[in-house]
Amino acid sequence: MIGCRISRVEIIDTHCHLDVGEFDADRSVVIDRARSRGVAGFVVPAIDREGWEGLLCLCLSAPDLHPALGLHPVYIDRHRDSHLRDLEQWLEQERPVAVGEIGLDYWVPDLDRERQMALFEAQLGLARNADLPVLLHVRKAHDPVIAALRRTTVKGGIAHAFNGSIQQAHQYIDLGFKLGFGGMLTFERSTKLRALARALPLESLVLETDAPDMTVAAHRGERNSPEYLPDCLHAMAEVRDQDPAYVAERTTANARQLLRIT
Ligand SMILES: [Zn+2]
């Protein structure tokens, strides 16, 4: 048809752990398949100090792979004070797109909450000094995280796999944050999450998979992968009753602007 243009949909996976062992056997194949399905950017958040080198090395291999560096709250026992000093140095030298993933996990039992908060606040301070956004891991701890963000203001970020209340969502938005939605949206039973994704302004939403964790309904029980990000896009477009191409364009613009990636 003359004048008909097929516009290519571009989406960004704002949270995928492509550096972990689950992808060792087929990492480049997975990345290529995701690219062929429209994934134009991959943000790879760190877990612990030991993983930083490998993560940065992976992200140097292609311009659409974007590193974040940080110390994940669930692995509190692996983190040392010296890792915070290293982080300060690495943020300056390596200039990742964000500090992450960091936060508070009050869902996992027996994780020392005081140590988590101290680690989180220290990393917020480093993010602020480095003028970088943060990628937040938050479970059963939105109110203390929001309180910490009010004490130490940072350049916004993403509340990854958001699953709080609409009031908490608006508190994050007021602090300059986007909310990350992924595979859980593809499940019909996620009624609360779907209602949130429908009610929130599109300017505050970004897409993510959290691969290899979580997954989409069509691949239940399997390893999650950034190649399934289109499923998340379509679920978001469906619950919002909007054109997927439009949702893709806007959420991609949100991610690019926040993380300063092209
Ligand atoms: Zn993660």
XYZ file of N, CA, C and O in Angstrom, residues 8-13 34-35 37-42 63-66 229 252 256 261-262:
92
model
N 8.644 0.336 13.356
C 9.193 -0.700 14.197
C 9.034 -0.307 15.662
O 9.447 0.772 16.069
N 8.415 -1.167 16.408
C 8.201 -0.905 17.822
C 9.495 -1.153 18.583
O 10.143 -2.174 18.393
N 9.888 -0.195 19.399
C 11.100 -0.358 20.208
C 10.725 -0.336 21.682
O 10.048 0.594 22.136
N 11.160 -1.348 22.406
C 10.892 -1.390 23.842
C 12.201 -1.620 24.593
O 13.163 -2.147 24.035
N 12.204 -1.203 25.855
C 13.418 -1.325 26.663
C 13.130 -2.175 27.893
O 12.158 -1.923 28.615
N 13.954 -3.190 28.094
C 13.837 -4.006 29.301
C 14.646 -3.303 30.387
O 15.884 -3.347 30.388
N 15.724 -11.373 21.492
C 15.010 -10.232 22.083
C 15.085 -9.025 21.136
O 14.079 -8.348 20.900
N 16.266 -8.788 20.575
C 16.414 -7.665 19.631
C 15.463 -7.830 18.450
O 14.833 -6.869 18.005
N 12.736 -9.086 18.398
C 11.352 -8.846 18.837
C 11.147 -7.409 19.305
O 10.155 -7.120 19.968
N 12.088 -6.545 19.018
C 11.892 -5.120 19.293
C 12.548 -4.587 20.551
O 12.399 -3.413 20.872
N 13.272 -5.443 21.281
C 13.918 -4.944 22.500
C 15.174 -4.155 22.081
O 16.132 -4.719 21.544
N 15.125 -2.854 22.302
C 16.176 -1.965 21.812
C 17.160 -1.564 22.905
O 18.130 -0.861 22.656
N 16.913 -2.022 24.123
C 17.819 -1.701 25.221
C 17.599 -2.661 26.371
O 16.474 -3.137 26.597
N 18.682 -2.978 27.062
C 18.637 -3.914 28.185
C 19.376 -3.258 29.351
O 20.558 -2.934 29.216
N 26.308 -1.778 22.427
C 25.835 -0.469 22.907
C 24.409 -0.482 23.472
O 24.011 0.486 24.115
N 23.658 -1.544 23.240
C 22.292 -1.572 23.787
C 22.212 -2.266 25.149
O 21.133 -2.451 25.702
N 23.373 -2.645 25.709
C 23.407 -3.240 27.056
C 23.901 -2.174 28.037
O 24.985 -1.610 27.852
N 23.096 -1.898 29.065
C 23.389 -0.789 29.968
C 23.563 -1.285 31.404
O 22.632 -1.854 31.968
N 9.584 -9.681 26.650
C 9.130 -8.324 26.985
C 7.911 -7.890 26.163
O 7.047 -7.191 26.691
N 9.178 3.609 26.343
C 10.578 3.654 25.901
C 11.145 5.061 26.109
O 12.268 5.217 26.598
N 14.348 6.006 28.428
C 15.504 6.715 27.842
C 15.787 8.013 28.574
O 16.936 8.340 28.859
N 19.751 7.161 28.220
C 20.305 6.244 27.210
C 19.692 6.562 25.859
O 18.576 7.079 25.795
N 20.417 6.265 24.793
C 19.898 6.577 23.454
C 19.515 5.307 22.711
O 19.846 4.219 23.123
